[in-house]
CSV table of C-alpha atoms in Angstrom, one decimal:
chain,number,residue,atom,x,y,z
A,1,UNK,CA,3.8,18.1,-15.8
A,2,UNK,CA,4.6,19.5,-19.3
A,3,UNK,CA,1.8,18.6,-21.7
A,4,UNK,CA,4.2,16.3,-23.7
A,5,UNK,CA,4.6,14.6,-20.3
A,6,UNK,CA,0.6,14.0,-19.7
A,7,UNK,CA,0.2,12.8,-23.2
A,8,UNK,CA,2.8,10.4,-22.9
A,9,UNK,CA,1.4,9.2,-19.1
A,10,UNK,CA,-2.2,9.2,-20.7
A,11,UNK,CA,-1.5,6.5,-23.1
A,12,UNK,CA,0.9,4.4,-20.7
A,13,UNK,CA,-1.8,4.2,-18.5
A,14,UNK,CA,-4.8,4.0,-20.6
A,15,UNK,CA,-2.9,1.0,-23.0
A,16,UNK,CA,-4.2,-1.4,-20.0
A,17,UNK,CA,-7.7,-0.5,-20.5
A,18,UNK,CA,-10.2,-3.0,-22.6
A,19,UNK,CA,-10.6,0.3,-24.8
A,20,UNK,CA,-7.9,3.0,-24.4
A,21,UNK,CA,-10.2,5.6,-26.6
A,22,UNK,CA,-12.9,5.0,-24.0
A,23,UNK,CA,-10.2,5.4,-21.1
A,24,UNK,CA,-9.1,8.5,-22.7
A,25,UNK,CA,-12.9,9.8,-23.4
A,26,UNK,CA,-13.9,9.4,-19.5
A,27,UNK,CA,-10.9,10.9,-17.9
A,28,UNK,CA,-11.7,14.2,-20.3
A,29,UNK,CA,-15.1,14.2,-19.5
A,30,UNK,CA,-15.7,13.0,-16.3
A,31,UNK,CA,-16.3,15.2,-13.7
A,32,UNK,CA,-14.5,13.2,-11.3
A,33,UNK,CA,-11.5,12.5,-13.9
A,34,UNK,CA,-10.9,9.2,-12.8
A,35,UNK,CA,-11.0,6.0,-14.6
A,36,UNK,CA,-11.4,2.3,-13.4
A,37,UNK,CA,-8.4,0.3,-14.8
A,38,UNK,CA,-7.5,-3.6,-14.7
A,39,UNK,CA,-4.0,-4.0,-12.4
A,40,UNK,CA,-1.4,-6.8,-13.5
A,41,UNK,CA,-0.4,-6.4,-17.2
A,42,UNK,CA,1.6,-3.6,-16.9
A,43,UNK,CA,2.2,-2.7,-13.3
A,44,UNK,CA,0.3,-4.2,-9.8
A,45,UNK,CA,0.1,-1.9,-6.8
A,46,UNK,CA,0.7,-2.2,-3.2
A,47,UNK,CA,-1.6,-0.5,-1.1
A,48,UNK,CA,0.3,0.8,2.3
A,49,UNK,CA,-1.8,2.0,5.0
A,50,UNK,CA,-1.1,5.8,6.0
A,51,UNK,CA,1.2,5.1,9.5
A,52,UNK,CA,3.6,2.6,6.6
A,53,UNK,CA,3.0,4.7,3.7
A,54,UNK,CA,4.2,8.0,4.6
A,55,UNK,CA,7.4,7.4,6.4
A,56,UNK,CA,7.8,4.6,3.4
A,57,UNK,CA,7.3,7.5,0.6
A,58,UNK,CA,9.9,9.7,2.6
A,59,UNK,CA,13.0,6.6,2.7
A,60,UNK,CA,12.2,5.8,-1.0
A,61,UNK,CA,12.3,9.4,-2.2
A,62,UNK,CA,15.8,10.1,-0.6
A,63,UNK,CA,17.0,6.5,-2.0
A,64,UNK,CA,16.3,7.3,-5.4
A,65,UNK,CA,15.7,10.0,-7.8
A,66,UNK,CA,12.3,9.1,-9.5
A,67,UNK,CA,10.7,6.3,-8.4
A,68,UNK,CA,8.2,4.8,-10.3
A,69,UNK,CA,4.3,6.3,-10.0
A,70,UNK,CA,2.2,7.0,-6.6
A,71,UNK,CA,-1.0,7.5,-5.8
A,72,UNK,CA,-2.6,8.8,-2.5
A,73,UNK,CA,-6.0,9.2,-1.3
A,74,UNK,CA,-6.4,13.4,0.3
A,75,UNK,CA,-6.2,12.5,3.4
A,76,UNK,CA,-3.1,9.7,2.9
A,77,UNK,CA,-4.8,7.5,4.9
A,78,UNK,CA,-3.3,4.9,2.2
A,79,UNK,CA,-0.5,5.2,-0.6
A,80,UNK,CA,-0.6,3.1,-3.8
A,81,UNK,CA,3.4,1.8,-4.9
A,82,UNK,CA,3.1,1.0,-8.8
A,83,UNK,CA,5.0,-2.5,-8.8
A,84,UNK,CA,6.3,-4.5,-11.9
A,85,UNK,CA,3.7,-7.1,-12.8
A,86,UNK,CA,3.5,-10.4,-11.1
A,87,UNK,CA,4.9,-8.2,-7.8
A,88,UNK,CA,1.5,-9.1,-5.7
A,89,UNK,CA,1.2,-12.7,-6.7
A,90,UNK,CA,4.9,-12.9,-4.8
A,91,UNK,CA,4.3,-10.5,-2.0
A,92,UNK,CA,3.9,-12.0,1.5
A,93,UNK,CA,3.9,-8.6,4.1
A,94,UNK,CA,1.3,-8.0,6.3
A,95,UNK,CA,-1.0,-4.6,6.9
A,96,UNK,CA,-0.3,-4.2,3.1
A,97,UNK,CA,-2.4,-5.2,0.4
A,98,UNK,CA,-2.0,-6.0,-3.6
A,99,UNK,CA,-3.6,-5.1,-6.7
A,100,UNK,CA,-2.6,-7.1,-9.1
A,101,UNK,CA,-4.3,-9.5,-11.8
A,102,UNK,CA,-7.9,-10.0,-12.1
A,103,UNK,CA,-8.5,-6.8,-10.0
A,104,UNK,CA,-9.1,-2.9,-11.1
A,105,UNK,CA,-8.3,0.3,-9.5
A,106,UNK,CA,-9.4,4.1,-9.6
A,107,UNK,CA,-7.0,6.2,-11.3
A,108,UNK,CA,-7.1,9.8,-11.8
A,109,UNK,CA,-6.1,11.6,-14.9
A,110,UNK,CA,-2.1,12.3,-15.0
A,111,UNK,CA,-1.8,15.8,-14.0
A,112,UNK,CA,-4.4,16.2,-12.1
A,113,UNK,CA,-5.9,15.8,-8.2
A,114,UNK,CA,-9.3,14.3,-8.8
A,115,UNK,CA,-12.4,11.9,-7.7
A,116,UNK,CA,-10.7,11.6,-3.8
A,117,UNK,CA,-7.2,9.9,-5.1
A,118,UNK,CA,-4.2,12.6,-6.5
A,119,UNK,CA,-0.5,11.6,-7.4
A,120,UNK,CA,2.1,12.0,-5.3
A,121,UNK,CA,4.4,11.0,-8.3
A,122,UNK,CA,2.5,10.9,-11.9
A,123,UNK,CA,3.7,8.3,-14.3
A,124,UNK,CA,6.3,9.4,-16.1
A,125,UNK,CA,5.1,7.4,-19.4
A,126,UNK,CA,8.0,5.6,-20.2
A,127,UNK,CA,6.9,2.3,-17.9
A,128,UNK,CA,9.0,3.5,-15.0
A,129,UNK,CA,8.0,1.3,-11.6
A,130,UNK,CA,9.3,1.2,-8.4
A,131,UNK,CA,11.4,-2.2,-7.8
A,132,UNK,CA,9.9,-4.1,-5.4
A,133,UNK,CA,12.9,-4.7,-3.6
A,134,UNK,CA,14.1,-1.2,-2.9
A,135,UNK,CA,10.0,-0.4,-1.4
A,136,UNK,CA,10.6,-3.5,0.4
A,137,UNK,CA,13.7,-2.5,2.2
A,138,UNK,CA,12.1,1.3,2.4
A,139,UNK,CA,9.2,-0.2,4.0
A,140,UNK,CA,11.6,-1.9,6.7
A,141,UNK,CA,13.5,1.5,7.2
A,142,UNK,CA,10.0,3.1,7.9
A,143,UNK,CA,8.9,0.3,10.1
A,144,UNK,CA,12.4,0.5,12.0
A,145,UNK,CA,12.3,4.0,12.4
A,146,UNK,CA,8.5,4.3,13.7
A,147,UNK,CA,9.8,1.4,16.5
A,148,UNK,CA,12.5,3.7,17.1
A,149,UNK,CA,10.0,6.6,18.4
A,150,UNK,CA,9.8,9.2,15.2
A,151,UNK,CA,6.8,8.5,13.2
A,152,UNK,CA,6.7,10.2,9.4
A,153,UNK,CA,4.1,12.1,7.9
A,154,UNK,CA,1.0,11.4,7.0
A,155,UNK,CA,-2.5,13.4,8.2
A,156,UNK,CA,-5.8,11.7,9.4
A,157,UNK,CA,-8.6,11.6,6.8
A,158,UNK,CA,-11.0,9.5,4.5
A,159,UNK,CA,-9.9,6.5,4.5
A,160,UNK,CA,-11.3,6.5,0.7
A,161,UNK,CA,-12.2,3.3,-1.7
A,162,UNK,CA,-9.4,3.7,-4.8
A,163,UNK,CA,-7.3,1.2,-3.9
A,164,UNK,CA,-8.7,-1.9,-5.7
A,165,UNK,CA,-11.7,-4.1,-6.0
A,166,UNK,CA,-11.6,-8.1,-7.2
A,167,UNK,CA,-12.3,-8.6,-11.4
């Protein structure tokens, strides 16, 4: 990411914070360079576990060019879909599960691999998210083709605790 590009993903992200300045002020400072942010205003996320996740990542990056942003723990044991708003309040799969409003998630610092959790595609800063359609019908071509014998990606690991807790 350029540095025009960070700046730009910094204040997308941190504009859902209860103070953006302190947003900004712990991701620079914090050793970890993570920050805790409220889901649902600007984006939710759906949490796939690793043996959906990967094979899902794989189908969406071939259907389209850039999908909106995705976070991973280090040993993908589970992948984070940034949503449009309102996505998890809607959403009825199973083995998957939904940060949206009234819940907060761990975010690292655009840019950067930090605190256990890294993206896989940093925000881009313009609001870009991936429709929840197109993941939906990704997530069935995963789940189709892991039936089918071939499983996709993923590596064992941490199962890690970034992926949402209830506000």
């Amino acid at each position: 990411m350029t540095g025009s590009e960070v700046r730009a993903a910094v204040e997308w992200l941190a504009s859902v914070a209860p103070d953006p300045a302190a947003c900004r002020w712990e991701w620079e400072r914090n050793p970890q360079g993570i920050a805790l942010l409220p889901a649902g205003r600007r984006w939710d996320v759906l949490i796939l576990p690793r043996e959906l996740g990967c094979p899902t990542f794989d189908v969406l990056t071939r259907l389209i060019d850039r999908p909106g942003p995705v976070l991973s723990d280090f040993g993908d044991g589970r992948m984070g879909f940034f949503v449009p708003p309102g996505t998890v309040a809607r959403w009825f799969g199973t083995g998957v599960r939904g940060v949206g409003l009234g819940t907060w998630i761990l975010v690292p610092y655009p840019g950067r691999a930090s605190g256990g959790v890294r993206w896989l595609i940093p925000p881009d800063g313009s609001g870009t998210l991936t429709d929840a359609t197109l993941l939906e019908l990704a997530m069935h071509e995963a789940a189709a083709t892991a039936r089918g014998g071939r499983r996709g990606g993923g590596r064992g690991g941490d199962e890690g605790g970034w992926w949402g807790a209830g506000g």
